[in-house]
PDB file of C-alpha atoms in Angstrom:
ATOM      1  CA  UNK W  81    -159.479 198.418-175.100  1.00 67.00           C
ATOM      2  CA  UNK W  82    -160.164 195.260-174.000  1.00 78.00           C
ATOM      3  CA  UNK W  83    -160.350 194.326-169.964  1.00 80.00           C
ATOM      4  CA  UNK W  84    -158.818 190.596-169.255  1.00 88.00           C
ATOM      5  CA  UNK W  85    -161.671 188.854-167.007  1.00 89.00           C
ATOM      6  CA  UNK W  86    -161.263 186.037-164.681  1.00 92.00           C
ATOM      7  CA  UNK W  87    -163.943 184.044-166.728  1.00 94.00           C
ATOM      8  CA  UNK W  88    -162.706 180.604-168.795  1.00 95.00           C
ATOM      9  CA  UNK W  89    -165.431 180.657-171.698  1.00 97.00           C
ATOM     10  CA  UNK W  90    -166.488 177.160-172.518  1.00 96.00           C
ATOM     11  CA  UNK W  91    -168.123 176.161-176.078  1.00 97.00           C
ATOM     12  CA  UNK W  92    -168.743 173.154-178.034  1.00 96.00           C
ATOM     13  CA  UNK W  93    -164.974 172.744-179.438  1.00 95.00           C
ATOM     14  CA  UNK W  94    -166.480 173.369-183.519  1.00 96.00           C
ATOM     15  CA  UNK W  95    -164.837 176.290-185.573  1.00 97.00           C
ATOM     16  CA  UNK W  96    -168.407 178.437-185.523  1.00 98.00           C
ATOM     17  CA  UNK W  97    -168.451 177.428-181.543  1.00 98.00           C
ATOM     18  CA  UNK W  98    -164.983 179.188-181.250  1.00 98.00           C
ATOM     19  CA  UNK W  99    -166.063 182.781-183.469  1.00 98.00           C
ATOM     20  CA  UNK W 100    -169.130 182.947-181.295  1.00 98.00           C
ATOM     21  CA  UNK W 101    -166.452 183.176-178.311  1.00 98.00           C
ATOM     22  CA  UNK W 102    -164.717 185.386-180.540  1.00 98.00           C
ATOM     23  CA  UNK W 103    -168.246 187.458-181.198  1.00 98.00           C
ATOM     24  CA  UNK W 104    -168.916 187.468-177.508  1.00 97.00           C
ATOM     25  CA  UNK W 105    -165.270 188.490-176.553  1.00 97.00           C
ATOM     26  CA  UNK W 106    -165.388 191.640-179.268  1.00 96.00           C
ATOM     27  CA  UNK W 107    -169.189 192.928-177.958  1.00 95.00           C
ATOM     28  CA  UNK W 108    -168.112 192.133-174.315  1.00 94.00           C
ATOM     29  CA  UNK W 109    -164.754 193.978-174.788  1.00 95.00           C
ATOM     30  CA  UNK W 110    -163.283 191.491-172.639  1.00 95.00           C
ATOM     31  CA  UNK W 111    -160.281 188.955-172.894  1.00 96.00           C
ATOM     32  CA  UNK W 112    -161.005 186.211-170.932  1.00 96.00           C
ATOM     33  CA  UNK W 113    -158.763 183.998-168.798  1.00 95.00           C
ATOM     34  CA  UNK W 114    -158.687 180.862-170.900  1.00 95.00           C
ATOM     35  CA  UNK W 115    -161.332 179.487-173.775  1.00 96.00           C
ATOM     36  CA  UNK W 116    -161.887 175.493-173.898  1.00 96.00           C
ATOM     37  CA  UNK W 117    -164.224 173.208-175.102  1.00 95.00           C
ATOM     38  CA  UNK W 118    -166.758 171.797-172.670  1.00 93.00           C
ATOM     39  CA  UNK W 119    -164.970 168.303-172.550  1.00 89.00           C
ATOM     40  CA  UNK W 120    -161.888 169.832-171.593  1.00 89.00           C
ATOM     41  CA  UNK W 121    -161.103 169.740-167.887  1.00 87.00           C
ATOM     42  CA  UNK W 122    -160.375 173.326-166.334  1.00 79.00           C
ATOM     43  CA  UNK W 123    -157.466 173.688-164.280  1.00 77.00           C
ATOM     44  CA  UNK W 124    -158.866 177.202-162.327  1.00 80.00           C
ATOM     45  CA  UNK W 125    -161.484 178.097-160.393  1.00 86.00           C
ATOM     46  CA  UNK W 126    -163.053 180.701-162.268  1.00 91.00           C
ATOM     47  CA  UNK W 127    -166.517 181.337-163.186  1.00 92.00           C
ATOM     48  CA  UNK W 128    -167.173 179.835-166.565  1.00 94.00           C
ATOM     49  CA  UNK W 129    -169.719 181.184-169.342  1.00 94.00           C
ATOM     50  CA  UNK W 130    -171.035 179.010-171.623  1.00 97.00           C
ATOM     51  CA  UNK W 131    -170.753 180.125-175.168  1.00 97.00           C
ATOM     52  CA  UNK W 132    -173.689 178.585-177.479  1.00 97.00           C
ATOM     53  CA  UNK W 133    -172.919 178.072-181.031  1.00 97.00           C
ATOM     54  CA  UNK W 134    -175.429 180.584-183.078  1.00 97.00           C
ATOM     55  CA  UNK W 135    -173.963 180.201-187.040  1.00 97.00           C
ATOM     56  CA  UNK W 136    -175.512 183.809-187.585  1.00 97.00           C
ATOM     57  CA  UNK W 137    -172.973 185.289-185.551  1.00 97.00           C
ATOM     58  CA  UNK W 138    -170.178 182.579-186.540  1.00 97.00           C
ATOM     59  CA  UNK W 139    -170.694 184.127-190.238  1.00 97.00           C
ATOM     60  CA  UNK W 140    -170.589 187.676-188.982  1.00 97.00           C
ATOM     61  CA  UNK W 141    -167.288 186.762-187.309  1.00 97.00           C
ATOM     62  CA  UNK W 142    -165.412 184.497-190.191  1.00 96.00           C
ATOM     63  CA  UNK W 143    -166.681 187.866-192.607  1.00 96.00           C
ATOM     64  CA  UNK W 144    -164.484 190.431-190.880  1.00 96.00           C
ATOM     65  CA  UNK W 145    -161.636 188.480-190.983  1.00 96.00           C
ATOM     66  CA  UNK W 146    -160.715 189.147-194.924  1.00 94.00           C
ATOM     67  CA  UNK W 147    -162.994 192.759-193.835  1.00 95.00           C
ATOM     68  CA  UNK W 148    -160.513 194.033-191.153  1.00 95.00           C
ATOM     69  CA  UNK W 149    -157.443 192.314-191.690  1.00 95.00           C
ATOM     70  CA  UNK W 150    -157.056 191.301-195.732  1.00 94.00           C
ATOM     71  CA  UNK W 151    -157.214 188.461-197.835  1.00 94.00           C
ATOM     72  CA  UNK W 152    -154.234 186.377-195.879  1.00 93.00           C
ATOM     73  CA  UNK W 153    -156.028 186.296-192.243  1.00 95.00           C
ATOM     74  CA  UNK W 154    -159.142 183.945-193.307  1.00 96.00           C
ATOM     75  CA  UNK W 155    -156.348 180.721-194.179  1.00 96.00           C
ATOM     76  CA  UNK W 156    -153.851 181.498-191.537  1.00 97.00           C
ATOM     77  CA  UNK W 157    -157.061 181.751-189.048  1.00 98.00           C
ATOM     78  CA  UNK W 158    -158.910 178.503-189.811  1.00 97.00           C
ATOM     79  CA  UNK W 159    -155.737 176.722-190.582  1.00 98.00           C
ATOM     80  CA  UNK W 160    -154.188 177.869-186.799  1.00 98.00           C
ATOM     81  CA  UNK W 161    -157.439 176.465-185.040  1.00 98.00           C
ATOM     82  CA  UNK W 162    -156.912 173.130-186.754  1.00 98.00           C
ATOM     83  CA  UNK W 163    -153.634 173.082-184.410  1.00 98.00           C
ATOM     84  CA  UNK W 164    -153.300 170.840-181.777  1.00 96.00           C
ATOM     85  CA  UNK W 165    -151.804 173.252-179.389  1.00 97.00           C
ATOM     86  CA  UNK W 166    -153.124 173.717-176.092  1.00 95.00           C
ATOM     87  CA  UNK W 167    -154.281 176.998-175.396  1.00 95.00           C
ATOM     88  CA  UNK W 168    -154.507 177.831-178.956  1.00 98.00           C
ATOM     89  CA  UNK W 169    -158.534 179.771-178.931  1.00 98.00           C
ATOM     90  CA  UNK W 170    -156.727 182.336-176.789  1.00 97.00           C
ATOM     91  CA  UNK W 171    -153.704 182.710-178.780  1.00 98.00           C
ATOM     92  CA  UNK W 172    -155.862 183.461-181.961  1.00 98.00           C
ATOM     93  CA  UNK W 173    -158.245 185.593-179.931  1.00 98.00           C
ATOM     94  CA  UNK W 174    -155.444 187.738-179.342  1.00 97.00           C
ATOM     95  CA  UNK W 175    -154.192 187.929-182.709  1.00 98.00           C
ATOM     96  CA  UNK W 176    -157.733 188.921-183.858  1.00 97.00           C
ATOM     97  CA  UNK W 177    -158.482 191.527-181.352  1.00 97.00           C
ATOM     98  CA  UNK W 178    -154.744 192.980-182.566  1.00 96.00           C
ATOM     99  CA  UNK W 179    -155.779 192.228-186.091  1.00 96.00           C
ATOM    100  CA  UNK W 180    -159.177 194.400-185.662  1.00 96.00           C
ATOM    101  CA  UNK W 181    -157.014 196.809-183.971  1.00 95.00           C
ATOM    102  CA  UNK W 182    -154.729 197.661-186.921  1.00 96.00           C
ATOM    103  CA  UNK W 183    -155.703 195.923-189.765  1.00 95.00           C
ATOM    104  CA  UNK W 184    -154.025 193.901-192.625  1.00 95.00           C
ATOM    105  CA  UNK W 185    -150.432 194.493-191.283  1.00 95.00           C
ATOM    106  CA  UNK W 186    -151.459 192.537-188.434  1.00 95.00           C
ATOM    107  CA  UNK W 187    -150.016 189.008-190.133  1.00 93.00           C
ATOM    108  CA  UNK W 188    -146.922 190.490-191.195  1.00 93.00           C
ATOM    109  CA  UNK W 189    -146.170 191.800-187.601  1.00 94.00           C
ATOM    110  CA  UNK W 190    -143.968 188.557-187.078  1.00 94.00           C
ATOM    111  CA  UNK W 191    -142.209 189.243-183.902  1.00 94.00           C
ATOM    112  CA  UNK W 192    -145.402 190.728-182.409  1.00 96.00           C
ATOM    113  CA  UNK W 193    -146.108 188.446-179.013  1.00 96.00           C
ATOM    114  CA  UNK W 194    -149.983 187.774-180.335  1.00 96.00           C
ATOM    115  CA  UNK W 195    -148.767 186.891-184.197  1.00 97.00           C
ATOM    116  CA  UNK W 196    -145.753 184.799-183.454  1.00 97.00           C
ATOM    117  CA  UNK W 197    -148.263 182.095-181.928  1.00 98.00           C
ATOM    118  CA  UNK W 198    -150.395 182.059-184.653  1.00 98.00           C
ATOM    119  CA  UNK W 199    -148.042 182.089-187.721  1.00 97.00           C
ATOM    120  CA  UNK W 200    -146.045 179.074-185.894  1.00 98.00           C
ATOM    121  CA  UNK W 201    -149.379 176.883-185.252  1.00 98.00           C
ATOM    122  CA  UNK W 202    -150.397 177.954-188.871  1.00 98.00           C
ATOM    123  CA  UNK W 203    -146.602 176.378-190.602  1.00 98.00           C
ATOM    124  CA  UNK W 204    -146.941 173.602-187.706  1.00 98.00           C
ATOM    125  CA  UNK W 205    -150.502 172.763-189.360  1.00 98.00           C
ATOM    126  CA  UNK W 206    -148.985 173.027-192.810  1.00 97.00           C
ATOM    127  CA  UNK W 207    -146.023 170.974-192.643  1.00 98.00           C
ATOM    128  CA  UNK W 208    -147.400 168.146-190.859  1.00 98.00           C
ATOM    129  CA  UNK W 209    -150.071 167.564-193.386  1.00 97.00           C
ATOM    130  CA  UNK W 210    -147.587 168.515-196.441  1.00 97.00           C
ATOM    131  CA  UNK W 211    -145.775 165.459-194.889  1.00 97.00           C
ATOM    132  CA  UNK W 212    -148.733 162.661-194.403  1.00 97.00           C
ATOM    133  CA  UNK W 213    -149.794 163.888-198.029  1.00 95.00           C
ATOM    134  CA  UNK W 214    -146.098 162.456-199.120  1.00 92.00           C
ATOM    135  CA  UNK W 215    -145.986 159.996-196.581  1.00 94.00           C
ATOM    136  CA  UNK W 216    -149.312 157.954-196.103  1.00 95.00           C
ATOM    137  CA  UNK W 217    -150.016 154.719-197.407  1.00 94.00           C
ATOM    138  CA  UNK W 218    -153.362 153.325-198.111  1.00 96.00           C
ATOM    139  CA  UNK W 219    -153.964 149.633-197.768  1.00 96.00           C
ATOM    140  CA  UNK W 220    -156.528 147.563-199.827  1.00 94.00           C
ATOM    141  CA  UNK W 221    -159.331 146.294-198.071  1.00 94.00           C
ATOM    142  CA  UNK W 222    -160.592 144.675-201.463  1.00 92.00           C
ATOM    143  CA  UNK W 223    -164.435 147.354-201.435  1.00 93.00           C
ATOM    144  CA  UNK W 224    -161.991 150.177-200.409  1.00 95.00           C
ATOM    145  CA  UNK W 225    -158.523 151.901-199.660  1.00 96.00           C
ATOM    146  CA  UNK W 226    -157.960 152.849-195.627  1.00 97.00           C
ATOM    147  CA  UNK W 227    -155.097 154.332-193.874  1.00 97.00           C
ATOM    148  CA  UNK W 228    -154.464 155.218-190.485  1.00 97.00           C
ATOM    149  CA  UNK W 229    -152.528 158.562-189.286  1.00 97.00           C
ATOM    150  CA  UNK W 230    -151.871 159.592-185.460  1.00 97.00           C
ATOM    151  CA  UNK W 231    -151.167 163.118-186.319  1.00 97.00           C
ATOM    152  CA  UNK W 232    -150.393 166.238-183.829  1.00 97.00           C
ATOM    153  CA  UNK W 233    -152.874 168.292-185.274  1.00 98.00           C
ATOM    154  CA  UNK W 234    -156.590 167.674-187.095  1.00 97.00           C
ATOM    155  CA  UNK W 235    -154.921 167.367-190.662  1.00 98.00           C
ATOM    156  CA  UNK W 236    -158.123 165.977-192.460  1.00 97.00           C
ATOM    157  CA  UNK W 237    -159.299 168.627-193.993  1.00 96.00           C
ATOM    158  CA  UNK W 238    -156.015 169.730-195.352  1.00 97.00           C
ATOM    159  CA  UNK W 239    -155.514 166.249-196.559  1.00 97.00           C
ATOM    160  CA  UNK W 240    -158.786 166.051-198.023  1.00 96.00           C
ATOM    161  CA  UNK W 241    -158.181 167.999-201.385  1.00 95.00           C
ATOM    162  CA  UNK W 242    -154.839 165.918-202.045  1.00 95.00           C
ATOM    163  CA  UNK W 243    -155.973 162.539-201.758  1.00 95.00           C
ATOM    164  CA  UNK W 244    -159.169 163.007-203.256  1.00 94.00           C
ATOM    165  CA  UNK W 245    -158.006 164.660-206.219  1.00 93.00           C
ATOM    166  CA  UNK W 246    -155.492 162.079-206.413  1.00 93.00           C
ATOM    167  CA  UNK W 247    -158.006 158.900-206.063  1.00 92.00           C
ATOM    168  CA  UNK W 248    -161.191 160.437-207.815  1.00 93.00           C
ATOM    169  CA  UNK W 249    -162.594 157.108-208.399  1.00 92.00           C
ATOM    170  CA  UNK W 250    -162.124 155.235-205.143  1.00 93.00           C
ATOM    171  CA  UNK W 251    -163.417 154.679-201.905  1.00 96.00           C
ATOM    172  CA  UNK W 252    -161.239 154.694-199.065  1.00 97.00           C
ATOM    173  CA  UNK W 253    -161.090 155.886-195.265  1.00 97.00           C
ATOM    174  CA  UNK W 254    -158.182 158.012-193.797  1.00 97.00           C
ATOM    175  CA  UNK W 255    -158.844 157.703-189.860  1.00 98.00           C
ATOM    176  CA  UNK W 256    -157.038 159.359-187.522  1.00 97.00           C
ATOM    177  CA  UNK W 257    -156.369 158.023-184.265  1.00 97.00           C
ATOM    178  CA  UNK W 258    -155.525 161.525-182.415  1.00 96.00           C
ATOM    179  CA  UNK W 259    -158.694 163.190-182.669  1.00 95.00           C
ATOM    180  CA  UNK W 260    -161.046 159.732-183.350  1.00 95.00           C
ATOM    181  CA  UNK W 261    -162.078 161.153-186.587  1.00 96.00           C
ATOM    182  CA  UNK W 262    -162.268 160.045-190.470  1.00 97.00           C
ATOM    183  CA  UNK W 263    -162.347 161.508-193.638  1.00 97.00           C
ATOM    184  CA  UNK W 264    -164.531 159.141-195.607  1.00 96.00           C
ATOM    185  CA  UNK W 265    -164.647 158.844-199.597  1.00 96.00           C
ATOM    186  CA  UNK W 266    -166.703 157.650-202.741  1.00 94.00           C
ATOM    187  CA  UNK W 267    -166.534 159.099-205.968  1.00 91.00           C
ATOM    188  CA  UNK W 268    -166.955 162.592-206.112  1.00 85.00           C
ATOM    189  CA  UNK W 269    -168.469 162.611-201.914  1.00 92.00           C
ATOM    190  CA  UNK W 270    -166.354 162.951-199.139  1.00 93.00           C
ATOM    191  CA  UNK W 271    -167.434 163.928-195.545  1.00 93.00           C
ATOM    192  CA  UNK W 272    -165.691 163.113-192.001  1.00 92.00           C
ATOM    193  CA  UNK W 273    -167.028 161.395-188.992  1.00 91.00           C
ATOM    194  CA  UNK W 274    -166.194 161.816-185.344  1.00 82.00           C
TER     195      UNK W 274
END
């Protein structure tokens, strides 16, 4: 069982940063009291550990996902922390420490208090970039294509395998404002900068 701590864990905000709070939470056996990335301002006055990213243990974690819980819990996961919900690390650290708990039936427990959060950030994810995918317009800058999206949640990497599957052979920029990131492409290359 798990003991909730009056701790806020603080990492670097990156998806291996938030499985080495996960890793620290499981060996710990503790639930902590709120989990945000060191540029976000804390509200409480609790003691706060700082949670290094070590991608060793940020494979370890990702691993027992499809491990404990089946082949659904990896996509519904990774696509969840893309949200742009606040408070969202704790809400999946719940559903994981549930998950571990009792395995794969974990993300069909739909009413369950730590699955409901999840599933909902995971469609919320989903359907906004199912939308910009039917939705955004690119505008010719004569060397390249570039479009600009203010979206709730950090879409680009769901948009990524759209557009450039779509565009193979052009360059072009999808920036979005929200999160003061870019998915940048050339032929057959495509990376993001922040």
């Amino acid at each position: 069982m798990y003991c909730e701590k009056d701790v806020v864990y603080r990492y670097d905000g990156s998806w291996p940063g938030f499985l080495c709070c996960v890793f620290y939470s499981v060996y710990q056996k503790q639930l902590p009291f709120a989990i945000l990335p060191y540029d976000e301002p804390s509200l409480t006055l609790f003691h706060e550990h700082f949670i290094s990213t070590e991608l060793d243990k940020a494979h370890r974690v990702q691993d027992s996902f499809y491990k404990k819980m089946g082949r659904n819990a990896p996509l519904l996961i990774s696509t969840a922390f893309l949200s742009g919900k606040p408070g969202k690390e704790l809400d999946i650290l719940r559903f994981l420490l549930l998950g571990y708990r009792v395995g794969p039936p974990a993300v069909t427990m739909h009413g369950h208090r730590d699955v409901a959060p999840v599933l909902e950030m995971e469609q919320n994810v989903g359907h906004e970039a199912h939308l910009l995918t039917g939705f955004l317009r690119f505008r010719d800058y004569g060397s390249f294509l570039g479009a600009t999206i203010d979206p709730k949640n950090y879409v680009l990497p769901l948009l990524r395998p759209h557009f450039c599957g779509r565009y193979p052979e052009e360059q072009f920029v999808i920036y979005d404002r929200t999160h003061n990131a870019a998915l940048l492409y050339q032929p057959h290359k495509a990376s993001y900068t922040q």
